[in-house]
Coordinates of C-alpha atoms in Angstrom, one line a residue:
M11 CA 25.8 -0.8 -18.1
K12 CA 23.4 1.9 -19.4
A13 CA 20.4 -0.3 -18.8
I14 CA 21.3 -0.9 -15.2
F15 CA 22.0 2.8 -14.7
F16 CA 18.6 3.6 -16.2
F17 CA 16.9 1.0 -14.0
V18 CA 18.5 2.5 -10.8
L19 CA 17.5 6.0 -12.0
C20 CA 13.9 4.9 -12.4
I21 CA 13.8 3.3 -9.0
Q22 CA 15.1 6.5 -7.5
M23 CA 12.4 8.5 -9.3
L24 CA 9.7 6.2 -7.9
A25 CA 11.0 6.8 -4.4
L26 CA 11.1 10.5 -4.9
T27 CA 7.6 10.4 -6.2
Q28 CA 6.5 8.8 -3.0
L29 CA 8.2 11.4 -0.9
A30 CA 6.7 14.2 -3.1
S31 CA 3.3 12.7 -2.5
M32 CA 3.8 12.9 1.2
C33 CA 4.9 16.5 0.9
I34 CA 1.8 17.3 -1.2
W35 CA -0.4 15.8 1.6
A36 CA 1.4 17.8 4.2
S37 CA 0.9 21.0 2.2
A38 CA -2.8 20.2 1.9
L39 CA -3.0 19.7 5.6
I40 CA -1.4 23.1 6.3
I41 CA -3.5 24.9 3.7
A42 CA -6.7 23.4 5.1
G43 CA -5.7 24.4 8.6
V44 CA -5.7 20.8 9.8
S45 CA -2.1 21.0 11.0
P46 CA -0.5 24.0 12.7
D47 CA 3.0 23.6 11.3
W48 CA 5.1 21.8 8.7
F49 CA 6.7 19.3 11.1
S50 CA 3.3 18.1 12.4
A51 CA 1.9 18.0 8.9
I52 CA 4.8 16.0 7.4
R53 CA 4.8 13.7 10.4
L54 CA 1.0 13.0 10.0
S55 CA 1.3 12.4 6.3
A56 CA 4.4 10.2 6.5
S57 CA 3.0 8.1 9.3
S58 CA -0.3 7.7 7.6
Y59 CA 1.0 7.2 4.1
A60 CA 1.7 3.4 4.3
T61 CA -0.1 2.6 7.6
L62 CA -2.7 4.3 9.6
G63 CA -0.8 6.5 12.1
N64 CA -2.0 7.4 15.5
F65 CA -2.2 11.2 15.2
T66 CA -6.0 11.6 15.6
P67 CA -5.7 13.5 18.9
I68 CA -4.0 16.5 17.3
L69 CA -6.6 16.7 14.5
P70 CA -9.4 19.2 14.9
G71 CA -13.0 17.9 15.0
G72 CA -14.3 16.6 11.7
W73 CA -10.9 15.8 10.3
H74 CA -10.3 12.4 11.9
L75 CA -10.8 10.4 8.7
V76 CA -7.9 12.3 6.9
P77 CA -5.3 9.7 8.0
A78 CA -7.5 7.0 6.4
F79 CA -7.6 8.9 3.1
I80 CA -3.8 9.4 3.2
A81 CA -3.3 5.7 3.9
F82 CA -5.6 4.7 1.1
S83 CA -3.8 6.9 -1.4
G84 CA -0.4 5.7 -0.1
L85 CA -1.4 2.0 -0.5
F86 CA -2.4 2.7 -4.1
S87 CA 0.9 4.5 -4.7
F88 CA 2.9 1.7 -3.3
A89 CA 1.0 -0.8 -5.3
W90 CA 1.7 1.2 -8.5
A91 CA 5.4 1.6 -7.6
S92 CA 5.7 -2.1 -6.9
S93 CA 4.1 -3.2 -10.1
S94 CA 6.2 -0.7 -12.0
T95 CA 9.4 -2.1 -10.3
I96 CA 8.4 -5.7 -11.2
S97 CA 7.8 -4.7 -14.8
M98 CA 11.1 -2.9 -15.0
V99 CA 13.0 -5.8 -13.5
S100 CA 11.4 -8.1 -16.0
A101 CA 12.2 -5.8 -18.9
L102 CA 15.8 -5.4 -17.7
N103 CA 16.2 -9.2 -17.3
N104 CA 14.9 -9.7 -20.9
Y105 CA 17.2 -7.1 -22.2
L106 CA 20.3 -8.5 -20.4
D107 CA 19.5 -12.0 -21.6
T108 CA 19.1 -10.8 -25.2
S109 CA 22.3 -8.9 -25.0
K110 CA 24.2 -11.8 -23.5
N111 CA 22.8 -14.2 -26.2
S112 CA 23.8 -11.8 -29.0
I113 CA 27.3 -11.5 -27.6
L114 CA 27.6 -15.3 -27.4
Q115 CA 26.4 -15.8 -30.9
S116 CA 28.8 -13.1 -32.3
N117 CA 31.7 -14.9 -30.7
L118 CA 30.8 -18.2 -32.4

């Protein structure tokens, strides 16, 4: 039960890391003066994080490639999270199989 709880906790941490990354991008957009307010900044970063959002009209001149950079970093982050999840699932399955086999052998 502890292993499954730890697995769920790790998945939640990966999801929160993705959300934190979007907030960091939104903060950078506000600090750079690219976005006028927090709502627009978070909307731009969230829509561009996994796909290339269509918010270029609200961007000032010279900043139209920012959504592409956000999308590029988001794709790498999702790839990292996916590979980490697959690795954790494999480790959890190995642990559960080993635990199950040791319980079966102790009962014999």
